[in-house]
PDB file of C-alpha atoms in Angstrom:
ATOM      1  CA  MET A   1     -39.019  15.473 -33.298  1.00  0.00           C
ATOM      2  CA  THR A   2     -39.387  19.071 -32.053  1.00  0.00           C
ATOM      3  CA  ALA A   3     -42.711  20.121 -30.524  1.00  0.00           C
ATOM      4  CA  THR A   4     -43.972  23.650 -29.999  1.00  0.00           C
ATOM      5  CA  LEU A   5     -46.004  24.533 -26.914  1.00  0.00           C
ATOM      6  CA  PRO A   6     -47.723  27.795 -25.904  1.00  0.00           C
ATOM      7  CA  VAL A   7     -45.410  30.118 -23.988  1.00  0.00           C
ATOM      8  CA  SER A   8     -47.485  29.890 -20.801  1.00  0.00           C
ATOM      9  CA  VAL A   9     -47.235  26.100 -20.800  1.00  0.00           C
ATOM     10  CA  GLU A  10     -43.555  26.034 -21.805  1.00  0.00           C
ATOM     11  CA  SER A  11     -42.585  28.382 -18.974  1.00  0.00           C
ATOM     12  CA  GLU A  12     -43.884  25.872 -16.416  1.00  0.00           C
ATOM     13  CA  ILE A  13     -41.796  22.994 -17.737  1.00  0.00           C
ATOM     14  CA  PHE A  14     -38.618  22.265 -15.764  1.00  0.00           C
ATOM     15  CA  TYR A  15     -35.493  21.171 -17.604  1.00  0.00           C
ATOM     16  CA  PRO A  16     -32.989  19.816 -15.031  1.00  0.00           C
ATOM     17  CA  SER A  17     -29.281  20.500 -15.387  1.00  0.00           C
ATOM     18  CA  ALA A  18     -28.159  17.454 -13.373  1.00  0.00           C
ATOM     19  CA  ASP A  19     -29.346  13.954 -12.587  1.00  0.00           C
ATOM     20  CA  GLY A  20     -27.048  13.016  -9.691  1.00  0.00           C
ATOM     21  CA  GLN A  21     -25.127  10.493 -11.805  1.00  0.00           C
ATOM     22  CA  PRO A  22     -21.304  10.460 -11.852  1.00  0.00           C
ATOM     23  CA  VAL A  23     -19.657  12.489 -14.607  1.00  0.00           C
ATOM     24  CA  ALA A  24     -17.613   9.563 -15.905  1.00  0.00           C
ATOM     25  CA  GLU A  25     -17.236   5.837 -15.373  1.00  0.00           C
ATOM     26  CA  THR A  26     -13.525   5.817 -14.416  1.00  0.00           C
ATOM     27  CA  TYR A  27     -10.669   8.233 -13.881  1.00  0.00           C
ATOM     28  CA  ASP A  28      -9.392   7.522 -17.412  1.00  0.00           C
ATOM     29  CA  HIS A  29     -12.774   8.422 -18.895  1.00  0.00           C
ATOM     30  CA  LEU A  30     -13.017  11.562 -16.761  1.00  0.00           C
ATOM     31  CA  TYR A  31      -9.488  12.653 -17.675  1.00  0.00           C
ATOM     32  CA  ALA A  32     -10.142  12.075 -21.390  1.00  0.00           C
ATOM     33  CA  LEU A  33     -13.405  14.016 -21.140  1.00  0.00           C
ATOM     34  CA  LEU A  34     -11.949  16.997 -19.277  1.00  0.00           C
ATOM     35  CA  THR A  35      -8.831  17.123 -21.432  1.00  0.00           C
ATOM     36  CA  THR A  36     -10.800  17.008 -24.683  1.00  0.00           C
ATOM     37  CA  LEU A  37     -13.167  19.665 -23.340  1.00  0.00           C
ATOM     38  CA  GLU A  38     -10.338  22.026 -22.345  1.00  0.00           C
ATOM     39  CA  VAL A  39      -8.296  21.542 -25.535  1.00  0.00           C
ATOM     40  CA  LEU A  40     -11.287  22.291 -27.769  1.00  0.00           C
ATOM     41  CA  LYS A  41     -12.366  25.246 -25.609  1.00  0.00           C
ATOM     42  CA  GLN A  42      -8.930  26.800 -26.024  1.00  0.00           C
ATOM     43  CA  TYR A  43      -8.898  26.014 -29.741  1.00  0.00           C
ATOM     44  CA  LEU A  44     -12.272  27.680 -30.352  1.00  0.00           C
ATOM     45  CA  ALA A  45     -11.814  30.516 -27.861  1.00  0.00           C
ATOM     46  CA  ASN A  46     -12.032  33.234 -30.516  1.00  0.00           C
ATOM     47  CA  ARG A  47     -14.802  31.628 -32.540  1.00  0.00           C
ATOM     48  CA  GLN A  48     -18.576  32.013 -32.460  1.00  0.00           C
ATOM     49  CA  ALA A  49     -18.922  28.622 -30.828  1.00  0.00           C
ATOM     50  CA  THR A  50     -19.199  26.853 -27.495  1.00  0.00           C
ATOM     51  CA  VAL A  51     -17.874  23.570 -26.119  1.00  0.00           C
ATOM     52  CA  LEU A  52     -19.865  21.832 -23.400  1.00  0.00           C
ATOM     53  CA  GLY A  53     -19.071  18.750 -21.361  1.00  0.00           C
ATOM     54  CA  ASN A  54     -21.426  16.229 -19.742  1.00  0.00           C
ATOM     55  CA  GLN A  55     -24.385  18.611 -19.847  1.00  0.00           C
ATOM     56  CA  PHE A  56     -27.914  17.831 -20.849  1.00  0.00           C
ATOM     57  CA  LEU A  57     -28.794  18.306 -24.474  1.00  0.00           C
ATOM     58  CA  TYR A  58     -32.575  18.833 -24.761  1.00  0.00           C
ATOM     59  CA  TYR A  59     -33.765  18.246 -28.304  1.00  0.00           C
ATOM     60  CA  ALA A  60     -37.589  18.240 -28.029  1.00  0.00           C
ATOM     61  CA  GLN A  61     -39.358  21.323 -26.704  1.00  0.00           C
ATOM     62  CA  GLY A  62     -41.875  20.503 -24.015  1.00  0.00           C
ATOM     63  CA  PHE A  63     -40.459  17.027 -23.346  1.00  0.00           C
ATOM     64  CA  PRO A  64     -37.736  17.304 -20.664  1.00  0.00           C
ATOM     65  CA  LYS A  65     -37.308  13.533 -20.518  1.00  0.00           C
ATOM     66  CA  LEU A  66     -36.064  13.570 -24.114  1.00  0.00           C
ATOM     67  CA  ARG A  67     -32.502  14.437 -23.349  1.00  0.00           C
ATOM     68  CA  VAL A  68     -28.974  13.116 -23.599  1.00  0.00           C
ATOM     69  CA  ALA A  69     -25.711  14.193 -21.967  1.00  0.00           C
ATOM     70  CA  PRO A  70     -22.854  13.995 -24.488  1.00  0.00           C
ATOM     71  CA  ASP A  71     -19.423  13.822 -22.902  1.00  0.00           C
ATOM     72  CA  VAL A  72     -18.185  16.668 -25.101  1.00  0.00           C
ATOM     73  CA  MET A  73     -20.164  18.591 -27.708  1.00  0.00           C
ATOM     74  CA  VAL A  74     -19.075  21.402 -29.996  1.00  0.00           C
ATOM     75  CA  ILE A  75     -21.731  23.801 -31.271  1.00  0.00           C
ATOM     76  CA  PHE A  76     -20.963  26.427 -33.899  1.00  0.00           C
ATOM     77  CA  ASP A  77     -22.790  29.687 -34.647  1.00  0.00           C
ATOM     78  CA  VAL A  78     -23.927  30.222 -31.065  1.00  0.00           C
ATOM     79  CA  ALA A  79     -22.781  32.606 -28.356  1.00  0.00           C
ATOM     80  CA  PRO A  80     -19.527  31.495 -26.673  1.00  0.00           C
ATOM     81  CA  GLY A  81     -19.532  30.507 -23.022  1.00  0.00           C
ATOM     82  CA  GLY A  82     -20.942  27.828 -20.772  1.00  0.00           C
ATOM     83  CA  ARG A  83     -24.538  26.807 -20.147  1.00  0.00           C
ATOM     84  CA  ASP A  84     -26.244  24.823 -17.423  1.00  0.00           C
ATOM     85  CA  ASN A  85     -27.893  22.820 -20.188  1.00  0.00           C
ATOM     86  CA  TYR A  86     -28.433  23.154 -23.910  1.00  0.00           C
ATOM     87  CA  LYS A  87     -31.848  23.472 -25.542  1.00  0.00           C
ATOM     88  CA  VAL A  88     -31.789  23.108 -29.309  1.00  0.00           C
ATOM     89  CA  TRP A  89     -34.939  25.177 -29.899  1.00  0.00           C
ATOM     90  CA  GLU A  90     -33.580  28.120 -27.906  1.00  0.00           C
ATOM     91  CA  GLU A  91     -30.110  28.156 -29.470  1.00  0.00           C
ATOM     92  CA  GLY A  92     -31.229  27.342 -32.999  1.00  0.00           C
ATOM     93  CA  GLN A  93     -28.313  24.958 -33.618  1.00  0.00           C
ATOM     94  CA  VAL A  94     -27.685  21.270 -33.014  1.00  0.00           C
ATOM     95  CA  PRO A  95     -24.181  20.210 -31.966  1.00  0.00           C
ATOM     96  CA  THR A  96     -21.753  19.947 -34.856  1.00  0.00           C
ATOM     97  CA  VAL A  97     -19.354  17.432 -33.308  1.00  0.00           C
ATOM     98  CA  ILE A  98     -19.919  15.104 -30.350  1.00  0.00           C
ATOM     99  CA  PHE A  99     -17.388  12.965 -28.468  1.00  0.00           C
ATOM    100  CA  GLU A 100     -18.358  10.082 -26.213  1.00  0.00           C
ATOM    101  CA  MET A 101     -15.793   8.452 -23.916  1.00  0.00           C
ATOM    102  CA  THR A 102     -17.040   4.923 -24.253  1.00  0.00           C
ATOM    103  CA  SER A 103     -16.477   1.660 -22.395  1.00  0.00           C
ATOM    104  CA  PHE A 104     -17.646  -1.916 -22.678  1.00  0.00           C
ATOM    105  CA  GLY A 105     -20.421  -1.097 -20.220  1.00  0.00           C
ATOM    106  CA  THR A 106     -21.770   1.773 -22.357  1.00  0.00           C
ATOM    107  CA  LYS A 107     -21.126   0.128 -25.744  1.00  0.00           C
ATOM    108  CA  GLY A 108     -24.790  -0.486 -26.599  1.00  0.00           C
ATOM    109  CA  GLN A 109     -25.870   2.992 -25.530  1.00  0.00           C
ATOM    110  CA  ASP A 110     -23.050   4.716 -27.410  1.00  0.00           C
ATOM    111  CA  GLU A 111     -22.941   2.611 -30.555  1.00  0.00           C
ATOM    112  CA  ILE A 112     -26.674   2.126 -31.065  1.00  0.00           C
ATOM    113  CA  PHE A 113     -28.938   4.572 -29.225  1.00  0.00           C
ATOM    114  CA  LYS A 114     -26.731   7.669 -29.261  1.00  0.00           C
ATOM    115  CA  LYS A 115     -25.431   7.044 -32.749  1.00  0.00           C
ATOM    116  CA  THR A 116     -28.980   6.770 -34.078  1.00  0.00           C
ATOM    117  CA  LEU A 117     -30.125   9.833 -32.120  1.00  0.00           C
ATOM    118  CA  TYR A 118     -27.216  12.022 -33.234  1.00  0.00           C
ATOM    119  CA  GLU A 119     -27.688  10.866 -36.794  1.00  0.00           C
ATOM    120  CA  GLN A 120     -31.365  11.867 -36.681  1.00  0.00           C
ATOM    121  CA  LEU A 121     -30.562  15.212 -35.061  1.00  0.00           C
ATOM    122  CA  GLY A 122     -28.095  16.010 -37.828  1.00  0.00           C
ATOM    123  CA  VAL A 123     -24.883  16.031 -35.765  1.00  0.00           C
ATOM    124  CA  LYS A 124     -22.204  16.214 -38.477  1.00  0.00           C
ATOM    125  CA  GLU A 125     -19.614  14.094 -36.680  1.00  0.00           C
ATOM    126  CA  TYR A 126     -19.788  11.578 -33.871  1.00  0.00           C
ATOM    127  CA  TRP A 127     -16.609  10.221 -32.288  1.00  0.00           C
ATOM    128  CA  LEU A 128     -16.296   7.280 -29.909  1.00  0.00           C
ATOM    129  CA  PHE A 129     -13.118   7.170 -27.829  1.00  0.00           C
ATOM    130  CA  ASP A 130     -12.347   4.106 -25.726  1.00  0.00           C
ATOM    131  CA  PRO A 131      -9.560   5.148 -23.311  1.00  0.00           C
ATOM    132  CA  LYS A 132      -9.049   1.631 -21.963  1.00  0.00           C
ATOM    133  CA  GLY A 133      -9.360  -0.055 -25.362  1.00  0.00           C
ATOM    134  CA  GLU A 134     -12.178  -2.298 -24.147  1.00  0.00           C
ATOM    135  CA  TRP A 135     -14.101  -2.666 -27.388  1.00  0.00           C
ATOM    136  CA  VAL A 136     -13.274   0.021 -29.986  1.00  0.00           C
ATOM    137  CA  GLU A 137     -10.588  -1.109 -32.402  1.00  0.00           C
ATOM    138  CA  GLN A 138      -7.551   1.193 -32.082  1.00  0.00           C
ATOM    139  CA  GLN A 139      -9.555   3.040 -29.367  1.00  0.00           C
ATOM    140  CA  LEU A 140     -10.988   5.711 -31.686  1.00  0.00           C
ATOM    141  CA  ARG A 141     -13.925   5.483 -34.077  1.00  0.00           C
ATOM    142  CA  GLY A 142     -15.627   8.304 -35.907  1.00  0.00           C
ATOM    143  CA  TYR A 143     -18.758   8.768 -38.008  1.00  0.00           C
ATOM    144  CA  ARG A 144     -19.404  11.543 -40.499  1.00  0.00           C
ATOM    145  CA  LEU A 145     -22.860  12.505 -41.736  1.00  0.00           C
ATOM    146  CA  ARG A 146     -23.310  12.014 -45.464  1.00  0.00           C
ATOM    147  CA  GLY A 147     -26.777  13.104 -46.375  1.00  0.00           C
ATOM    148  CA  GLU A 148     -28.815  11.677 -43.513  1.00  0.00           C
ATOM    149  CA  ILE A 149     -26.639   8.623 -42.817  1.00  0.00           C
ATOM    150  CA  TYR A 150     -23.477   8.197 -40.766  1.00  0.00           C
ATOM    151  CA  GLU A 151     -20.481   6.784 -42.583  1.00  0.00           C
ATOM    152  CA  PRO A 152     -17.284   5.617 -40.836  1.00  0.00           C
ATOM    153  CA  ILE A 153     -14.489   8.179 -40.880  1.00  0.00           C
ATOM    154  CA  GLN A 154     -11.465   6.625 -42.547  1.00  0.00           C
ATOM    155  CA  ASP A 155      -9.022   9.544 -42.638  1.00  0.00           C
ATOM    156  CA  GLY A 156      -8.790  10.405 -38.924  1.00  0.00           C
ATOM    157  CA  ARG A 157      -9.905  13.965 -39.649  1.00  0.00           C
ATOM    158  CA  SER A 158     -12.605  16.137 -38.177  1.00  0.00           C
ATOM    159  CA  GLU A 159     -13.885  18.197 -41.092  1.00  0.00           C
ATOM    160  CA  PRO A 160     -15.848  20.769 -39.045  1.00  0.00           C
ATOM    161  CA  LEU A 161     -12.958  21.253 -36.601  1.00  0.00           C
ATOM    162  CA  GLN A 162     -10.248  21.092 -39.276  1.00  0.00           C
ATOM    163  CA  LEU A 163      -8.217  18.908 -36.972  1.00  0.00           C
ATOM    164  CA  ARG A 164      -6.477  15.557 -37.267  1.00  0.00           C
ATOM    165  CA  LEU A 165      -7.192  13.158 -34.396  1.00  0.00           C
ATOM    166  CA  VAL A 166      -4.564  10.750 -33.073  1.00  0.00           C
ATOM    167  CA  VAL A 167      -4.758   8.280 -30.198  1.00  0.00           C
ATOM    168  CA  GLU A 168      -2.063   9.101 -27.661  1.00  0.00           C
ATOM    169  CA  GLY A 169      -2.239   6.601 -24.824  1.00  0.00           C
ATOM    170  CA  ARG A 170      -5.541   7.187 -23.074  1.00  0.00           C
ATOM    171  CA  LEU A 171      -6.129  10.597 -24.630  1.00  0.00           C
ATOM    172  CA  ILE A 172      -7.009  12.016 -28.027  1.00  0.00           C
ATOM    173  CA  GLY A 173      -4.296  14.154 -29.591  1.00  0.00           C
ATOM    174  CA  PHE A 174      -5.519  17.028 -31.765  1.00  0.00           C
ATOM    175  CA  TYR A 175      -3.368  18.473 -34.566  1.00  0.00           C
ATOM    176  CA  LEU A 176      -3.970  21.407 -36.901  1.00  0.00           C
ATOM    177  CA  GLU A 177      -4.491  20.196 -40.445  1.00  0.00           C
ATOM    178  CA  ASP A 178      -2.649  23.072 -42.102  1.00  0.00           C
ATOM    179  CA  THR A 179       0.506  23.201 -39.966  1.00  0.00           C
ATOM    180  CA  GLY A 180       0.548  19.880 -38.111  1.00  0.00           C
ATOM    181  CA  GLU A 181       0.922  21.785 -34.838  1.00  0.00           C
ATOM    182  CA  LYS A 182      -0.428  19.960 -31.807  1.00  0.00           C
ATOM    183  CA  LEU A 183      -3.060  21.518 -29.563  1.00  0.00           C
ATOM    184  CA  LEU A 184      -1.433  21.182 -26.165  1.00  0.00           C
ATOM    185  CA  ILE A 185      -3.321  19.580 -23.307  1.00  0.00           C
ATOM    186  CA  PRO A 186      -3.299  21.399 -19.924  1.00  0.00           C
ATOM    187  CA  ASP A 187      -0.309  19.414 -18.591  1.00  0.00           C
ATOM    188  CA  GLU A 188       1.639  20.181 -21.770  1.00  0.00           C
ATOM    189  CA  LEU A 189       0.653  23.844 -21.573  1.00  0.00           C
ATOM    190  CA  VAL A 190       1.994  23.985 -18.007  1.00  0.00           C
ATOM    191  CA  GLU A 191       5.248  22.326 -19.108  1.00  0.00           C
ATOM    192  CA  ALA A 192       5.513  24.637 -22.146  1.00  0.00           C
ATOM    193  CA  LEU A 193       4.975  27.621 -19.874  1.00  0.00           C
ATOM    194  CA  ARG A 194       7.605  26.301 -17.456  1.00  0.00           C
ATOM    195  CA  GLN A 195      10.060  25.847 -20.326  1.00  0.00           C
ATOM    196  CA  GLU A 196       9.264  29.336 -21.614  1.00  0.00           C
ATOM    197  CA  ILE A 197       9.860  30.844 -18.163  1.00  0.00           C
ATOM    198  CA  LEU A 198      13.104  28.852 -17.852  1.00  0.00           C
ATOM    199  CA  ALA A 199      14.257  29.994 -21.311  1.00  0.00           C
ATOM    200  CA  ARG A 200      13.393  33.589 -20.439  1.00  0.00           C
ATOM    201  CA  GLN A 201      15.333  33.328 -17.165  1.00  0.00           C
ATOM    202  CA  GLN A 202      18.315  31.846 -18.994  1.00  0.00           C
ATOM    203  CA  ALA A 203      18.140  34.630 -21.586  1.00  0.00           C
ATOM    204  CA  GLU A 204      17.991  37.235 -18.819  1.00  0.00           C
ATOM    205  CA  GLU A 205      20.962  35.578 -17.104  1.00  0.00           C
ATOM    206  CA  LEU A 206      22.937  35.695 -20.351  1.00  0.00           C
ATOM    207  CA  VAL A 207      22.060  39.372 -20.785  1.00  0.00           C
ATOM    208  CA  GLU A 208      23.163  40.032 -17.212  1.00  0.00           C
ATOM    209  CA  GLN A 209      26.396  38.114 -17.778  1.00  0.00           C
ATOM    210  CA  GLU A 210      27.058  40.156 -20.917  1.00  0.00           C
ATOM    211  CA  ARG A 211      26.291  43.334 -18.994  1.00  0.00           C
ATOM    212  CA  GLN A 212      28.684  42.316 -16.253  1.00  0.00           C
ATOM    213  CA  ARG A 213      31.391  41.453 -18.795  1.00  0.00           C
ATOM    214  CA  ALA A 214      30.851  44.804 -20.519  1.00  0.00           C
ATOM    215  CA  GLU A 215      31.053  46.532 -17.136  1.00  0.00           C
ATOM    216  CA  GLN A 216      34.263  44.686 -16.329  1.00  0.00           C
ATOM    217  CA  GLU A 217      35.705  45.703 -19.692  1.00  0.00           C
ATOM    218  CA  ARG A 218      34.647  49.284 -19.041  1.00  0.00           C
ATOM    219  CA  GLN A 219      36.289  49.191 -15.630  1.00  0.00           C
ATOM    220  CA  ARG A 220      39.506  47.698 -17.090  1.00  0.00           C
ATOM    221  CA  ALA A 221      39.500  50.344 -19.797  1.00  0.00           C
ATOM    222  CA  GLU A 222      38.978  53.019 -17.124  1.00  0.00           C
ATOM    223  CA  GLN A 223      41.837  51.584 -15.083  1.00  0.00           C
ATOM    224  CA  GLU A 224      44.086  51.611 -18.160  1.00  0.00           C
ATOM    225  CA  ARG A 225      43.076  55.205 -18.853  1.00  0.00           C
ATOM    226  CA  GLN A 226      43.827  56.147 -15.266  1.00  0.00           C
ATOM    227  CA  ARG A 227      47.235  54.388 -15.406  1.00  0.00           C
ATOM    228  CA  ALA A 228      48.030  56.145 -18.662  1.00  0.00           C
ATOM    229  CA  GLU A 229      46.987  59.449 -17.099  1.00  0.00           C
ATOM    230  CA  GLN A 230      49.176  58.764 -14.078  1.00  0.00           C
ATOM    231  CA  GLU A 231      52.136  57.931 -16.342  1.00  0.00           C
ATOM    232  CA  ARG A 232      51.531  61.130 -18.272  1.00  0.00           C
ATOM    233  CA  GLN A 233      51.403  63.135 -15.080  1.00  0.00           C
ATOM    234  CA  ARG A 234      54.606  61.476 -13.802  1.00  0.00           C
ATOM    235  CA  ALA A 235      56.317  62.238 -17.099  1.00  0.00           C
ATOM    236  CA  GLU A 236      55.187  65.846 -16.882  1.00  0.00           C
ATOM    237  CA  GLN A 237      56.424  66.083 -13.285  1.00  0.00           C
ATOM    238  CA  ALA A 238      59.797  64.570 -14.284  1.00  0.00           C
ATOM    239  CA  GLU A 239      60.037  67.033 -17.137  1.00  0.00           C
ATOM    240  CA  LEU A 240      59.297  69.888 -14.745  1.00  0.00           C
ATOM    241  CA  GLN A 241      61.958  68.626 -12.342  1.00  0.00           C
ATOM    242  CA  ILE A 242      64.499  68.505 -15.158  1.00  0.00           C
ATOM    243  CA  GLU A 243      63.592  72.041 -16.223  1.00  0.00           C
ATOM    244  CA  LYS A 244      63.926  73.243 -12.638  1.00  0.00           C
ATOM    245  CA  LEU A 245      67.301  71.537 -12.356  1.00  0.00           C
ATOM    246  CA  LYS A 246      68.512  73.140 -15.576  1.00  0.00           C
ATOM    247  CA  ALA A 247      67.315  76.524 -14.376  1.00  0.00           C
ATOM    248  CA  ARG A 248      69.244  76.005 -11.123  1.00  0.00           C
ATOM    249  CA  LEU A 249      72.386  75.104 -13.033  1.00  0.00           C
ATOM    250  CA  ARG A 250      72.037  78.176 -15.202  1.00  0.00           C
ATOM    251  CA  SER A 251      71.710  80.271 -12.085  1.00  0.00           C
ATOM    252  CA  LEU A 252      75.090  78.882 -11.064  1.00  0.00           C
ATOM    253  CA  ASN A 253      76.539  79.841 -14.477  1.00  0.00           C
ATOM    254  CA  LEU A 254      76.772  76.202 -15.433  1.00  0.00           C
ATOM    255  CA  ASP A 255      75.696  74.911 -18.813  1.00  0.00           C
ATOM    256  CA  PRO A 256      73.158  72.131 -18.139  1.00  0.00           C
ATOM    257  CA  ASP A 257      73.781  70.633 -21.587  1.00  0.00           C
ATOM    258  CA  THR A 258      77.341  69.779 -20.625  1.00  0.00           C
ATOM    259  CA  ILE A 259      76.316  67.783 -17.619  1.00  0.00           C
ATOM    260  CA  GLU A 260      76.062  64.038 -18.230  1.00  0.00           C
TER     261      GLU A 260
END
């Protein structure tokens, strides 16, 4: 399926990065696409991989009309980062996992043409997600390449991604296989950050309250020390007054010990 052309000829061929068509059919499809794209980008941020969304995948060198625009595609063993489009012969890798946000209107394209194409290209997994539940049973359907043929995925797992996929309303939920931890979507990340900030503020308030209580205790202890010091000084002054009085009495030839 891949053709090789002389460099001089290949350099004159134009591979568009857009076709003027809308990114997604409905808001639900767009939201599912963007959310899946962002979740997987964050998940693979430290890996030698890239995640692209609704960008042309060119799979035949020299034939720019032979292209497809997967909603979300994950490609391993390539440089991280975005691309205007993806050319298989330049990158040296076909996508490993592809997600299509399908609808009744795109059923034939997604279930027949794209499935056959991805199967022939060697895409290891192909997932169809139907946000509105128009035709895919339970909204999510996956295919895994076994040899050269796609077989239905029965366990809800993505082997290359090492993730478990769960339908959550009109989105796909992604969970780590080893810990069961969910990969948070952007809205959940914002809420988690808000909760973290709130918890930090509450912790700081508690620390401040403890500091204030400790300061109050220190001040009370200081006041007690000062009162004790004042009592000591008063006692010393009284003792001095008594000694002065006794000395006065002695000067008058009176015995101070006989005076009640």
